[in-house]
PDB file of C-alpha atoms in Angstrom:
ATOM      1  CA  UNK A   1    -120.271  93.144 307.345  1.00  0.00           C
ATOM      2  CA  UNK A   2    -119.982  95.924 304.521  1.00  0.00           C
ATOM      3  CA  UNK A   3    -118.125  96.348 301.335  1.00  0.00           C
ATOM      4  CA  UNK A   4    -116.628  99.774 300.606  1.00  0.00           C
ATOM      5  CA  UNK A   5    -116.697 100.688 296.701  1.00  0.00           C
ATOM      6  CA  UNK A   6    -114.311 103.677 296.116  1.00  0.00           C
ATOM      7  CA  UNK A   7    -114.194 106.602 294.264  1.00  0.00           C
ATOM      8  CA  UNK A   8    -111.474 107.745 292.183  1.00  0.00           C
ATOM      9  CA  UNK A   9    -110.976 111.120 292.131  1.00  0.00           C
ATOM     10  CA  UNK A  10    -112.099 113.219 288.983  1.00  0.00           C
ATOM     11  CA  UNK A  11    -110.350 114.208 286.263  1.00  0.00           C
ATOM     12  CA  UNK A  12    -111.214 115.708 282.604  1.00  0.00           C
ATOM     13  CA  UNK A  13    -111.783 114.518 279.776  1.00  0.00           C
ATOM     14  CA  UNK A  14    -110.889 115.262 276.481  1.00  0.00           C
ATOM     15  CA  UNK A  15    -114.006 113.642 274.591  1.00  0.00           C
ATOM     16  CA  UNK A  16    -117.510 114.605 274.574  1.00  0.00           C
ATOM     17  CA  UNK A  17    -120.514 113.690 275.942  1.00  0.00           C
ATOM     18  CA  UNK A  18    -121.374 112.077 272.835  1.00  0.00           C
ATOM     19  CA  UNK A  19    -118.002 110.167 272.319  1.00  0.00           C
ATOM     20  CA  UNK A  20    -118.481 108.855 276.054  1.00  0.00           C
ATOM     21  CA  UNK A  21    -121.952 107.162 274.735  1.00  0.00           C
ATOM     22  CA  UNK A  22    -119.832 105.555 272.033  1.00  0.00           C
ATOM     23  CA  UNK A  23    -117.595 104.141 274.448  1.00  0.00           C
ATOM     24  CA  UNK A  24    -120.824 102.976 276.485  1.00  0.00           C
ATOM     25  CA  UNK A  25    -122.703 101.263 273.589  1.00  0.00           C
ATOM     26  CA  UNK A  26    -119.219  99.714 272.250  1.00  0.00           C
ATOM     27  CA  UNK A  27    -118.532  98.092 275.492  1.00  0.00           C
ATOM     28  CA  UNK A  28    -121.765  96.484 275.301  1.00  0.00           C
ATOM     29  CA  UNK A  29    -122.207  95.615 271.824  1.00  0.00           C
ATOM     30  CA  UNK A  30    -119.068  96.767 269.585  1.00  0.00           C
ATOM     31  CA  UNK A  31    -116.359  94.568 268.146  1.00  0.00           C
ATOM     32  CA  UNK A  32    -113.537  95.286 265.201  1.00  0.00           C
ATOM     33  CA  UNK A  33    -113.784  93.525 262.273  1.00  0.00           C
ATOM     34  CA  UNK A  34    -109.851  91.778 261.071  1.00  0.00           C
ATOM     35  CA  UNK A  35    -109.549  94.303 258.401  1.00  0.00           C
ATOM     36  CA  UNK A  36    -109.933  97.416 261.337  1.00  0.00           C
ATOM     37  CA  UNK A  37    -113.671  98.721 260.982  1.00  0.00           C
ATOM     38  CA  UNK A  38    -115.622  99.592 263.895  1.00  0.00           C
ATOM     39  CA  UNK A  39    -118.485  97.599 264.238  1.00  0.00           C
ATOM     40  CA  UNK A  40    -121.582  97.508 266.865  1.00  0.00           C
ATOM     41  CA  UNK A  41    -124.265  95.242 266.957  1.00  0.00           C
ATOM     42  CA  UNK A  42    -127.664  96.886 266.907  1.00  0.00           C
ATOM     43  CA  UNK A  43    -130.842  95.278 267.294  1.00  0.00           C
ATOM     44  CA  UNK A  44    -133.957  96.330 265.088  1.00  0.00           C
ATOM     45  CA  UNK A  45    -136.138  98.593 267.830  1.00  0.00           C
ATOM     46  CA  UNK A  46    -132.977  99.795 268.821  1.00  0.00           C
ATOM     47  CA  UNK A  47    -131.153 101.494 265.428  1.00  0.00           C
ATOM     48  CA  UNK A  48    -133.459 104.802 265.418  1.00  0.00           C
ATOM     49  CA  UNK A  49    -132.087 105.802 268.685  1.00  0.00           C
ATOM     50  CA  UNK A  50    -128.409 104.956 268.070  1.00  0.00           C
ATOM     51  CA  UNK A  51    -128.110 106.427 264.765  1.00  0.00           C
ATOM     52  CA  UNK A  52    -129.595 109.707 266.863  1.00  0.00           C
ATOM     53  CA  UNK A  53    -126.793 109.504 269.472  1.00  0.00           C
ATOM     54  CA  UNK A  54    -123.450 108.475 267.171  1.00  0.00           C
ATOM     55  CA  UNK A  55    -124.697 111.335 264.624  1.00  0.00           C
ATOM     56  CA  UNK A  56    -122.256 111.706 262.056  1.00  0.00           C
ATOM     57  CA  UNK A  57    -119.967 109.041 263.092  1.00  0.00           C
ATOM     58  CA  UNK A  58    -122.785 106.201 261.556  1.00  0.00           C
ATOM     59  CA  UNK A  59    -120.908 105.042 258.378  1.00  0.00           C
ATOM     60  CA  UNK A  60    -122.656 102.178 256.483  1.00  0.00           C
ATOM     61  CA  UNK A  61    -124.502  99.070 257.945  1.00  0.00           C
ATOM     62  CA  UNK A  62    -125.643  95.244 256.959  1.00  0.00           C
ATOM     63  CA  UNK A  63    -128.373  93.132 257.969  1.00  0.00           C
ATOM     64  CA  UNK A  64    -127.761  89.953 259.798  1.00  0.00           C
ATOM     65  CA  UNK A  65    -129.110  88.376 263.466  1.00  0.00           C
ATOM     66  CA  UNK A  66    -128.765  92.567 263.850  1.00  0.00           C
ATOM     67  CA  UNK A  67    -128.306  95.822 262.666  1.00  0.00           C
ATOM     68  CA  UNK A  68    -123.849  95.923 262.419  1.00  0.00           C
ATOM     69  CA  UNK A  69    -122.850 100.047 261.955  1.00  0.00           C
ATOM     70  CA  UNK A  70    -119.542 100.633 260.933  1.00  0.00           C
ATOM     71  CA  UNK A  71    -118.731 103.699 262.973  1.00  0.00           C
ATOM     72  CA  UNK A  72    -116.656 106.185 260.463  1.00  0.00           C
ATOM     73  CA  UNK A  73    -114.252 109.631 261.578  1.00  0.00           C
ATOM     74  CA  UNK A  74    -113.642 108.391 264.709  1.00  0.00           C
ATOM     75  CA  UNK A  75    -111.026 110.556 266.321  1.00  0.00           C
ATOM     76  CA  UNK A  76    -107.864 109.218 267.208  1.00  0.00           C
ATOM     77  CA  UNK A  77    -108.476 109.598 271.295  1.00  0.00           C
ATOM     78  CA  UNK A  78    -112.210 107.959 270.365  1.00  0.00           C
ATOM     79  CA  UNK A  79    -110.518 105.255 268.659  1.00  0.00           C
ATOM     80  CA  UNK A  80    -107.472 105.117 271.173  1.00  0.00           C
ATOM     81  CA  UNK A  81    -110.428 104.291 274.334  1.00  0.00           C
ATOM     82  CA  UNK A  82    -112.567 102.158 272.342  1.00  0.00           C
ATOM     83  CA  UNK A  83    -108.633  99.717 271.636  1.00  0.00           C
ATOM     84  CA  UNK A  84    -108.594 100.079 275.966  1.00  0.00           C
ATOM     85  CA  UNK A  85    -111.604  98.550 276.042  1.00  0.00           C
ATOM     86  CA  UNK A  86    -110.780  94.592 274.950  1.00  0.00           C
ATOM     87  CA  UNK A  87    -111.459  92.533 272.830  1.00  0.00           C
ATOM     88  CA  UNK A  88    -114.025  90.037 272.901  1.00  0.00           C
ATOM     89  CA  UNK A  89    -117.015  89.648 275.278  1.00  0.00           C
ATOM     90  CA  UNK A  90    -115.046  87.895 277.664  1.00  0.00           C
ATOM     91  CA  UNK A  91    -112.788  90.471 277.702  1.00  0.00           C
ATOM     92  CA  UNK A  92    -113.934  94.052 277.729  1.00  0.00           C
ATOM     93  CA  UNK A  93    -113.043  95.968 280.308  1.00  0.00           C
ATOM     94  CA  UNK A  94    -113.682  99.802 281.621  1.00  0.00           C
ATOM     95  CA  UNK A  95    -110.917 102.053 280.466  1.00  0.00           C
ATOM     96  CA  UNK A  96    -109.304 103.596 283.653  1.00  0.00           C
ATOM     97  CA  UNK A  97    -110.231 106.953 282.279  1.00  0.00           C
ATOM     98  CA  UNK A  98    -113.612 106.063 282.733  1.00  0.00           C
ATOM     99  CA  UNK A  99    -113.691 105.502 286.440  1.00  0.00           C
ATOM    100  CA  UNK A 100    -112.764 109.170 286.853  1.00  0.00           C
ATOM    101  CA  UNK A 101    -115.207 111.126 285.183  1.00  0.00           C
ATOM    102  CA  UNK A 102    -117.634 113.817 286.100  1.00  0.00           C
ATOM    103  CA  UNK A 103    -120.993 113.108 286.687  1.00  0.00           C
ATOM    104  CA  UNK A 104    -122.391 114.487 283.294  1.00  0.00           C
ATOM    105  CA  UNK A 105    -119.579 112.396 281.627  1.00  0.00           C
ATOM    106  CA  UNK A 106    -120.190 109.302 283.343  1.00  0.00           C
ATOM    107  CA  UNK A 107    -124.068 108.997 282.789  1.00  0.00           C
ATOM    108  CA  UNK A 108    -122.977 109.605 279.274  1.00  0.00           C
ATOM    109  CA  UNK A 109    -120.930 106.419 279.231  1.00  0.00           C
ATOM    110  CA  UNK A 110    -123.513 104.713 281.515  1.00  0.00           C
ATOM    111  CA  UNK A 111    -126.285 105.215 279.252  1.00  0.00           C
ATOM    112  CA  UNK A 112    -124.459 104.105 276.084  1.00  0.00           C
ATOM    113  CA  UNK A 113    -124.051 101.021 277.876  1.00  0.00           C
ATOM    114  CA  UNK A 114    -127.575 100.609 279.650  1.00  0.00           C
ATOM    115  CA  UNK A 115    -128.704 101.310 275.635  1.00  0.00           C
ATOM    116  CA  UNK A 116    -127.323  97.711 274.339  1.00  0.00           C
ATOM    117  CA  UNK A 117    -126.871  95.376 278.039  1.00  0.00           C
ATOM    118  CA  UNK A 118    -129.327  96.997 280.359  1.00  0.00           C
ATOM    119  CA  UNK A 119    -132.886  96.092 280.820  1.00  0.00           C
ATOM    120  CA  UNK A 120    -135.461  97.593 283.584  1.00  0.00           C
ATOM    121  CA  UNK A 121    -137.722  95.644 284.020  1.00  0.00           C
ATOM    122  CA  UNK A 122    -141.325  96.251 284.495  1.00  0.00           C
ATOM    123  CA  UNK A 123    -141.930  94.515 287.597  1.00  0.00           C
ATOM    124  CA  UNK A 124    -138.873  96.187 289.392  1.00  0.00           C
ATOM    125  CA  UNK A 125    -137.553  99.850 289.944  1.00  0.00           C
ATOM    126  CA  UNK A 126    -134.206  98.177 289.529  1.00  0.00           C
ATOM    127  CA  UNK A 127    -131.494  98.318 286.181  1.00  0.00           C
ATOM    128  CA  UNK A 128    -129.981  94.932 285.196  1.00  0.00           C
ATOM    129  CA  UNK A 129    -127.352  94.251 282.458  1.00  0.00           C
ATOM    130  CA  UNK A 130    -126.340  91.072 282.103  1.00  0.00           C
ATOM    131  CA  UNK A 131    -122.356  89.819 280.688  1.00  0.00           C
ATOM    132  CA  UNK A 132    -119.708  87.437 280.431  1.00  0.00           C
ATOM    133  CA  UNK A 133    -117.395  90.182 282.035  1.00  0.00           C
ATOM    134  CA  UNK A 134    -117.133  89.993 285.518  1.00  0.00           C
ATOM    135  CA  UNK A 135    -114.579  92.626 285.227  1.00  0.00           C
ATOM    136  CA  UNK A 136    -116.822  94.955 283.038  1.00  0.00           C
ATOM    137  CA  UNK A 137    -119.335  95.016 285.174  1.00  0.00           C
ATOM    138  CA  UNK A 138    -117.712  95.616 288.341  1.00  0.00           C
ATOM    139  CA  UNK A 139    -116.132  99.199 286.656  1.00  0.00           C
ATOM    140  CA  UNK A 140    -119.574  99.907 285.382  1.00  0.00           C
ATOM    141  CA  UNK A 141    -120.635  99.406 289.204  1.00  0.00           C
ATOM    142  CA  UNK A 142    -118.553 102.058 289.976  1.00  0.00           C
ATOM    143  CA  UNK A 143    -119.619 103.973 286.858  1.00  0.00           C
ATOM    144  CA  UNK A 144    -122.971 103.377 288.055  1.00  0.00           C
ATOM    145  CA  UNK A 145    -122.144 104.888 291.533  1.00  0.00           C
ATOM    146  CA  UNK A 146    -120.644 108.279 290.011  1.00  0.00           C
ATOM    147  CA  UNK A 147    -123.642 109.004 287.675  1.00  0.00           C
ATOM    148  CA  UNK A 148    -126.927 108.460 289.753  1.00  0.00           C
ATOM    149  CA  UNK A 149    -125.675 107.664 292.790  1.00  0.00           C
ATOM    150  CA  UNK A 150    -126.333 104.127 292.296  1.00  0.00           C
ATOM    151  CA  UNK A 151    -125.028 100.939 294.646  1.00  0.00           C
ATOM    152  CA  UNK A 152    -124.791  98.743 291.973  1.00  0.00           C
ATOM    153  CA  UNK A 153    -124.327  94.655 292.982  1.00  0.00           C
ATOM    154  CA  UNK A 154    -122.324  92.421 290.679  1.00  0.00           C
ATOM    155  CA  UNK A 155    -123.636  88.332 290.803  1.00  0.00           C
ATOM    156  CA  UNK A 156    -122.993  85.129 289.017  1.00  0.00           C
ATOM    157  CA  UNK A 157    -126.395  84.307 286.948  1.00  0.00           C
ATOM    158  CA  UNK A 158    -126.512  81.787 284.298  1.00  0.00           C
ATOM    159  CA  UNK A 159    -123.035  78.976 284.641  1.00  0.00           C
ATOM    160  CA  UNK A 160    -121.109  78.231 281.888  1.00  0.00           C
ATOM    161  CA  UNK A 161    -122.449  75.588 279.347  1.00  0.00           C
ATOM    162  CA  UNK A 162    -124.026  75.179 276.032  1.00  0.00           C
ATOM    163  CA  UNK A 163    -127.064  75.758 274.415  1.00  0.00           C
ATOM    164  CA  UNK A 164    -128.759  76.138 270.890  1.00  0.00           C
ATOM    165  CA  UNK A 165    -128.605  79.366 268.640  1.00  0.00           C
ATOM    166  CA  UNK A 166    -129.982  78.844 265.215  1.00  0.00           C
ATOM    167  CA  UNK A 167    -130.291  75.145 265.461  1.00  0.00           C
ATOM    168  CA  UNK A 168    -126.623  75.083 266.418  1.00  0.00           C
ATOM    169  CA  UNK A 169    -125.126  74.197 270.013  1.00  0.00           C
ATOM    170  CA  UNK A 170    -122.796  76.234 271.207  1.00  0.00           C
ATOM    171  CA  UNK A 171    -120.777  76.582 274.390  1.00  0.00           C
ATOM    172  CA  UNK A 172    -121.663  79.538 276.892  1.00  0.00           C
ATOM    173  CA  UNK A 173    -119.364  81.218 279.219  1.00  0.00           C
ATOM    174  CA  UNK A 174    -120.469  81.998 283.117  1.00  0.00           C
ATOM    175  CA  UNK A 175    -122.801  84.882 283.139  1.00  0.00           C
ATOM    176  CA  UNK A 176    -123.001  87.842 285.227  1.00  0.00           C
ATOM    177  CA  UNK A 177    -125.032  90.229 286.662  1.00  0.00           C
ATOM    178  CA  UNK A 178    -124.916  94.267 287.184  1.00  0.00           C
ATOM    179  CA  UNK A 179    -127.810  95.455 289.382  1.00  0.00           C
ATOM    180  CA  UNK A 180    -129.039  98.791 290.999  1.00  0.00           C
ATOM    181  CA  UNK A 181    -131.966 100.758 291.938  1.00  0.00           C
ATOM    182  CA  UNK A 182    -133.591 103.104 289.115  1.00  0.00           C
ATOM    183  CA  UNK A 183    -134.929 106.017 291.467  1.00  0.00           C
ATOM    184  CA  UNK A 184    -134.751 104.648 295.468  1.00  0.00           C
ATOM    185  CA  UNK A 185    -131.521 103.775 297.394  1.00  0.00           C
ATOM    186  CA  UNK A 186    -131.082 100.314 298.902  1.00  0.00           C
ATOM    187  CA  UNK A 187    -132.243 100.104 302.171  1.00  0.00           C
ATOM    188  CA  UNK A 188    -129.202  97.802 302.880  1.00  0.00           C
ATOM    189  CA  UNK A 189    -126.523 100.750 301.547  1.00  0.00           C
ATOM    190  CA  UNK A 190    -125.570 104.003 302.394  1.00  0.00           C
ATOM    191  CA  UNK A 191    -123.342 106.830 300.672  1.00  0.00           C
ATOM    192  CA  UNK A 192    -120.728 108.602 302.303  1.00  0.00           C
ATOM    193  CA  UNK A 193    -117.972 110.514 301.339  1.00  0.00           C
ATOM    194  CA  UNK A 194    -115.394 107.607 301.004  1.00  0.00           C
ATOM    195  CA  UNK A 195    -117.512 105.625 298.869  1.00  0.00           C
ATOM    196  CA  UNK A 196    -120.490 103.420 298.834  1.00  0.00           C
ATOM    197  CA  UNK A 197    -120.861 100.694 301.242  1.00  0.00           C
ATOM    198  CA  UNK A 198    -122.588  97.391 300.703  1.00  0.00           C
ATOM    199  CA  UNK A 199    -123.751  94.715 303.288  1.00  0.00           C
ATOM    200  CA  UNK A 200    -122.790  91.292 302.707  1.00  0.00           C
ATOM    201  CA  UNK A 201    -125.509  88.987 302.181  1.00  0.00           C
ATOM    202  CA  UNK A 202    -123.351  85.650 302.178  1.00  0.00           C
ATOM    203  CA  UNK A 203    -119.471  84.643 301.947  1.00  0.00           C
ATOM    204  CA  UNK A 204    -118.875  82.054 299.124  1.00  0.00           C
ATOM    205  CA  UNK A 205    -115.621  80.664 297.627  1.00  0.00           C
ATOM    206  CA  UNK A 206    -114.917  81.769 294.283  1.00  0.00           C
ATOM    207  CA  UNK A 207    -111.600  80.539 293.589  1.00  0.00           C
ATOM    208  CA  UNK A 208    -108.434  82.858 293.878  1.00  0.00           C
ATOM    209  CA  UNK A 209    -107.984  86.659 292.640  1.00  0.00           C
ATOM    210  CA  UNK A 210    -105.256  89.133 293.189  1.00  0.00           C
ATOM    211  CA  UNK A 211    -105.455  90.605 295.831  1.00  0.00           C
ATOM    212  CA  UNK A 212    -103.611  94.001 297.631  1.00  0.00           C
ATOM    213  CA  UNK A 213    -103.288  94.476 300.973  1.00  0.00           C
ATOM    214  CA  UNK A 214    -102.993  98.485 302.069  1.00  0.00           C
ATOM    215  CA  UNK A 215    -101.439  99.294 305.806  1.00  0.00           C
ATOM    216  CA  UNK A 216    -101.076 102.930 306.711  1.00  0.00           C
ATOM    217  CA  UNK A 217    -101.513 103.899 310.538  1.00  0.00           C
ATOM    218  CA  UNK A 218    -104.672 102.371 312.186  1.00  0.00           C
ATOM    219  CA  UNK A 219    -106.043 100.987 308.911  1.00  0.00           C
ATOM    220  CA  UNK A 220    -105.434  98.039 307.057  1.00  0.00           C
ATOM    221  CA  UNK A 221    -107.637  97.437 303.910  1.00  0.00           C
ATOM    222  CA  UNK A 222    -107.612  94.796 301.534  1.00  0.00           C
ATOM    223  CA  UNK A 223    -108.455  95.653 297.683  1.00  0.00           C
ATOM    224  CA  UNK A 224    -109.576  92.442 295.638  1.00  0.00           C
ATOM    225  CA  UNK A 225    -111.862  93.086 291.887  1.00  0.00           C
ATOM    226  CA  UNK A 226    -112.393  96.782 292.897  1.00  0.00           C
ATOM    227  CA  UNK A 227    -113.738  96.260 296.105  1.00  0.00           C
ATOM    228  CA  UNK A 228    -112.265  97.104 299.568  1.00  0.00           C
ATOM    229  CA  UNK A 229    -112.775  95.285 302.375  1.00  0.00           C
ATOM    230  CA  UNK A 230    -112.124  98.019 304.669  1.00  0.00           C
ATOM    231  CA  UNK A 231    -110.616  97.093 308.832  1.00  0.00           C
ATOM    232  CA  UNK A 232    -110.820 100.453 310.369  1.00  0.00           C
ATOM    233  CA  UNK A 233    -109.434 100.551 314.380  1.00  0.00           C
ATOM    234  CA  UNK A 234    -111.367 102.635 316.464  1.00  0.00           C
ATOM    235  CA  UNK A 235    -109.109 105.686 317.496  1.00  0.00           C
ATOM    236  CA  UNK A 236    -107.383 105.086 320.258  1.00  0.00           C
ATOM    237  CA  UNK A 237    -108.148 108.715 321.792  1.00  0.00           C
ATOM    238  CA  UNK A 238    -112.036 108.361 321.275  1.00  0.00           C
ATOM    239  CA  UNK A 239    -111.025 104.891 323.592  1.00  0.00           C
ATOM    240  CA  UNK A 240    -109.309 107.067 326.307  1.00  0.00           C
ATOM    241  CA  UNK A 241    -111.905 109.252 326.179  1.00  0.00           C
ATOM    242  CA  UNK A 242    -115.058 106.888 326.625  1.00  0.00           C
ATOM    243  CA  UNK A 243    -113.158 105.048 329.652  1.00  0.00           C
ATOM    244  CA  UNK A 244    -112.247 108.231 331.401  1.00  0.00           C
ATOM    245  CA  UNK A 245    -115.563 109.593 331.462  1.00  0.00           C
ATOM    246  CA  UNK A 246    -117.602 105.907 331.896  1.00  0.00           C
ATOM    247  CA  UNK A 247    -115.985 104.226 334.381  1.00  0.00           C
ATOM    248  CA  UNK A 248    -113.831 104.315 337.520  1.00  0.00           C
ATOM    249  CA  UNK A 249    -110.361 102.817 338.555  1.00  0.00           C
ATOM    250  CA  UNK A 250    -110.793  99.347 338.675  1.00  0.00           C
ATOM    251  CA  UNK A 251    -114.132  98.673 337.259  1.00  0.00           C
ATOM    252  CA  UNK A 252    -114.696  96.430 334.281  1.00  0.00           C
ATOM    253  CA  UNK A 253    -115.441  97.992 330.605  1.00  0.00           C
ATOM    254  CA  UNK A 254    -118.069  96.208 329.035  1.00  0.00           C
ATOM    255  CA  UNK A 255    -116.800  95.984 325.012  1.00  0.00           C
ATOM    256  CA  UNK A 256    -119.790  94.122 323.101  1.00  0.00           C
ATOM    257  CA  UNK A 257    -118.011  94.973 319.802  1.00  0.00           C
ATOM    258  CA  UNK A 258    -114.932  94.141 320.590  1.00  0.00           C
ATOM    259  CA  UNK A 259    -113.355  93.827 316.860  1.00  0.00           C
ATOM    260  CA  UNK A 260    -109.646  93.498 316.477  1.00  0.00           C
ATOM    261  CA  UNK A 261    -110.107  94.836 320.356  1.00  0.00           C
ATOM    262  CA  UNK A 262    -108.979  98.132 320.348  1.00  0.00           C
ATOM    263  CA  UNK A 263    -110.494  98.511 324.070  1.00  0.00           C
ATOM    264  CA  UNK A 264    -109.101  95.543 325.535  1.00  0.00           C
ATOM    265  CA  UNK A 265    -105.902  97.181 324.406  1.00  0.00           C
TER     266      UNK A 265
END
């Protein structure tokens, strides 16, 4: 009835604070133009506070629906992350780098992104970014996790199909949703030291994905879109144990939770 979202373990980095907020705000809003310029999409209320955070990498900027920066003296490891991160909405992705970063680093990145996608709304002590990327948002779940401590949920919202920008119609691609609590845990997740655990709400088809399958002794996990569906035996020792102490040659053991029956066994 739980979902177990893993951590990575840490490693360092080699760009800054700053440079991680780059990464953030590209993944939500950043695309390269044909001719190689970095571009991110900025709207109005917003520019004050990016041009703050990117410093002296702002270059020069144009007025359309928003704001476009060209981001200038990017270093080459900058510019290397920002090429792992896709292309296209549909496609942007969290570098694997990212998943191990410190904490410091990773709110970094998590802000730059919360700074374009991420709304909190009013009404609710909860973050919400919304994309076309399933697969972005289900790193920046785990992103989520390392910087605040976060259980983030990912969710279809809006389906695929078209609608009118600028007088134009224009096909739209499945939407999805990143969610977590601002300040309060979930009451329907806990933290523990191998990850954060979800509960499952409801099972739904959702087509195929690739999936792994993980056996070592007494555990056999299954790892589909960064989650683990995690089968853990009881121990057959703590078993022993429990039927030693609780019961007496030839008596039945009660097992209400029987599982893949570990008892019974």
């Amino acid at each position: 009835s739980y979902l177990n979202l893993k951590l990575p373990p840490m490693k360092t980095s080699d760009l800054s604070a700053q440079e991680w907020w780059i990464v953030g705000r590209w993944l939500a809003d950043g695309h390269q133009e044909t001719h190689g310029s970095y571009m991110v999409s900025i709207g109005t209320h917003k520019l004050t506070h990016f041009l703050e955070m990117i410093g002296h990498y702002a270059g020069g900027s144009f007025q359309g629906t928003a704001t476009q920066v060209r981001l200038k003296r990017l270093p080459i490891l900058l510019k290397d992350m920002l090429q792992k991160c896709g292309r296209g909405a549909a496609n942007k992705v969290v570098p694997g780098e990212a998943l191990c970063l410190s904490a410091e680093l990773a709110e970094a990145l998590l802000s730059g992104y919360l700074s374009g996608d991420g709304h909190l709304p009013k009404t609710r002590d909860r973050w919400m970014a919304t994309s076309v990327s399933k697969t972005l948002l289900l790193g920046m779940a785990i992103v989520a996790y390392r910087a605040r401590g976060g259980i983030a949920s990912v969710y279809a919202a809006r389906p695929a199909g078209t609608t009118t920008i600028e007088n134009r119609i224009v096909n739209t691609q499945q939407q999805w949703v990143l969610s977590f609590e601002a300040t309060r845990p979930s009451a329907s997740a806990f933290l523990s030291d191998d990850g954060a655990w979800k509960k499952v709400r409801s099972i739904i088809p959702d087509g195929e994905v690739e999936t792994w399958n993980l056996r070592v002794e007494e555990d056999e996990s299954y790892t589909a879109e960064g989650c683990i569906v995690k089968n853990c035996p009881m121990q057959f020792d703590i078993a022993d144990r429990c039927i030693t102490q609780y019961t007496m040659p030839g008596e039945i053991v009660f097992d209400p939770f029987g599982g893949i029956m570990s008892v019974p066994y």
